[in-house]
Amino acid sequence: MESDPYTTMGGGVESKVVPPSKNIPEISSPLGEVKAEDVSILYWVLKNKIKSEKGEELDFSDRLFLLDILGDWSQKIVWKKCSQVGGSVVFNIKSFFSLMKMGWSIIYTMPTETDVQEFVKTKTNPLILENKHLFPGISTDSVFLKQVGKRNLFFQGTVSKSAAISTSADVTVHDEISRSDQNKIKQYESRTKASKFRGKWIFSNPTTEKDELDVVWRQSDMKEWFCVCDNGHSELLRWPESIDKVRKCFQCADCKVELTREQRRTGSWQKTRESDVSGYHTSHLMAPWITAEEILKDADGDQEYFYNFILGEPYNPGDLSITRSFVLDNWTPKDLETGNWFLGVDVGNIKHYCLGSEKGIVKVGKFTKWEDLDDMMERYKPTLVIDAMPDNTMSRYYVERYQNAYMSFFQDNNTNPQQIMWWGEKDKQGIVYSNRNRILDHLIDYILKANCLFSMPSDMSMREYISHWLTMRRIKSTNAKGIEFYQWTSTNDVDHFAFATLYWYLAVQTRGQGHVFTENEKVPPAIDNSNRFVSFGSMLDSTDLE
Ligand SMILES: [Zn+2]
């Protein structure tokens, strides 16, 4: 028998222990006359056995991840969601609770008026009718307005000719914001000016655009669903690492042990950064009723659909898109060995490396133990470029210990913006600096021109190597001064092999082959390894830490 879903929830940010819906005792409240169901939406929902629009009692046992979202009263909430998780129902219930218990007025928007009509007819009105005792006096007559006393719940389409947004409210709820009129959404901000709460709750399946959903998500605390494996690792569910394509099962992204349905179901929300904006990201990976096999099948289909609706991620191929052929076209059965070895290492919990000659990549792989890197250093005696982030303790060790080892920092060259790659001098010897986005441009151009070949065996690791490249998108951004620039992002931050390749590329540049060093094709100063002095105390000033 499964354990009680409402008490086994992990230590999520807003986790609340809620008694099961049966035999809920009235909680004696320290607030005196205030009843628990007047202050706790979870208590209200469970005690009253709220029914869905289909007349079934709402069952959160497979959707424990919804409870925190339901009980979250942050002023700003953003939810980057996948399909099939019940987002609209959650925010409908929240809207009604706000209306009746908090005394708030709400504006609830959808992309178009047609969407609103369809939605209110098939979801909102049936919800009211199924739970009549909870919504006394709320009429289903009007599609666009529900009222309790003087409080209003407006339903509005953002694409509408009528100037309907002269109404004011305490909270604006924007359902499907990524498919809504973005200019109209901005105008809604003025609607809550008079309110003390001034709430703004937005949620949507993402699209291809860098829209408000994505922008606000990045400003938020970016909560992800973490699951604990049998070995005690707490890892967030993510594509593709959380699925084993061979065993067709979910797995711990760290130790690869299989994750059970129960382990996925009873995960917990954890912040991945600090912010006042409360952010949630849901994907099919955390839906216990969806199998790994189903997700793998979806992954082979239309990528835009897969990203937006299955992974709950934006899909943006950009104007310079990387396809499978990006690597496969440069694959060769020839021996690329020249006697010179270059090694690029991307650092994380798992280290990803690319080993090759100046002609291209011969071997790619992963390791977790640093001794494995020492073994490679002894065996191949390569020129090494290693990621100095997120923690440079170990990269320092390699720079100090080995002759041809460098640590990589990304930095813009403020004195000479044209220069995209340069070597640290004096007390910064052993560091290679580069402009992250521009050096990636150059590397990709370099590969597209077949200057880098691949001769690693066509196996799982090669497929994984390619999959990391496929997450890379070149997108247009605007800096604080309003100037547009292009930057490379990964759709899911699983880009380790792409960066390991970049470090290999930087290592190759130490030969002074001088493919590309600046926009003006300047050759870098030669490196004198005989007289290296690396002083780490002063090596890392704040500008190194991007
Ligand atoms: Zn594990």
Short mmCIF file of N, CA, C and O and ligand atoms in Angstrom, two decimals, residues 229 231 233 252 254-257, ligand 1:
data_model
loop_
_atom_site.label_atom_id
_atom_site.label_comp_id
_atom_site.label_asym_id
_atom_site.label_seq_id
_atom_site.Cartn_x
_atom_site.Cartn_y
_atom_site.Cartn_z
N CYS A 229 17.51 9.08 -4.62
CA CYS A 229 17.70 7.70 -5.09
C CYS A 229 18.03 6.77 -3.91
O CYS A 229 18.21 7.22 -2.79
N ASN A 231 20.69 5.45 -3.20
CA ASN A 231 21.99 5.75 -2.61
C ASN A 231 22.03 7.11 -1.92
O ASN A 231 23.10 7.61 -1.57
N HIS A 233 21.30 10.13 -3.11
CA HIS A 233 21.57 11.36 -3.87
C HIS A 233 20.27 12.11 -4.12
O HIS A 233 19.28 11.50 -4.51
N CYS A 252 18.89 7.89 -11.39
CA CYS A 252 19.55 8.96 -10.66
C CYS A 252 20.60 9.55 -11.61
O CYS A 252 21.43 8.81 -12.14
N ASP A 254 23.08 11.10 -10.97
CA ASP A 254 24.40 11.00 -10.38
C ASP A 254 24.96 9.56 -10.50
O ASP A 254 25.94 9.32 -11.20
N CYS A 255 24.29 8.59 -9.84
CA CYS A 255 24.86 7.24 -9.78
C CYS A 255 24.21 6.25 -10.73
O CYS A 255 24.61 5.08 -10.78
N LYS A 256 23.16 6.70 -11.47
CA LYS A 256 22.51 5.87 -12.49
C LYS A 256 21.65 4.74 -11.95
O LYS A 256 21.16 3.91 -12.72
N VAL A 257 21.48 4.66 -10.64
CA VAL A 257 20.59 3.63 -10.11
C VAL A 257 19.16 3.99 -10.52
O VAL A 257 18.82 5.17 -10.66
ZN ZN B 1 22.13 8.25 -6.97
#
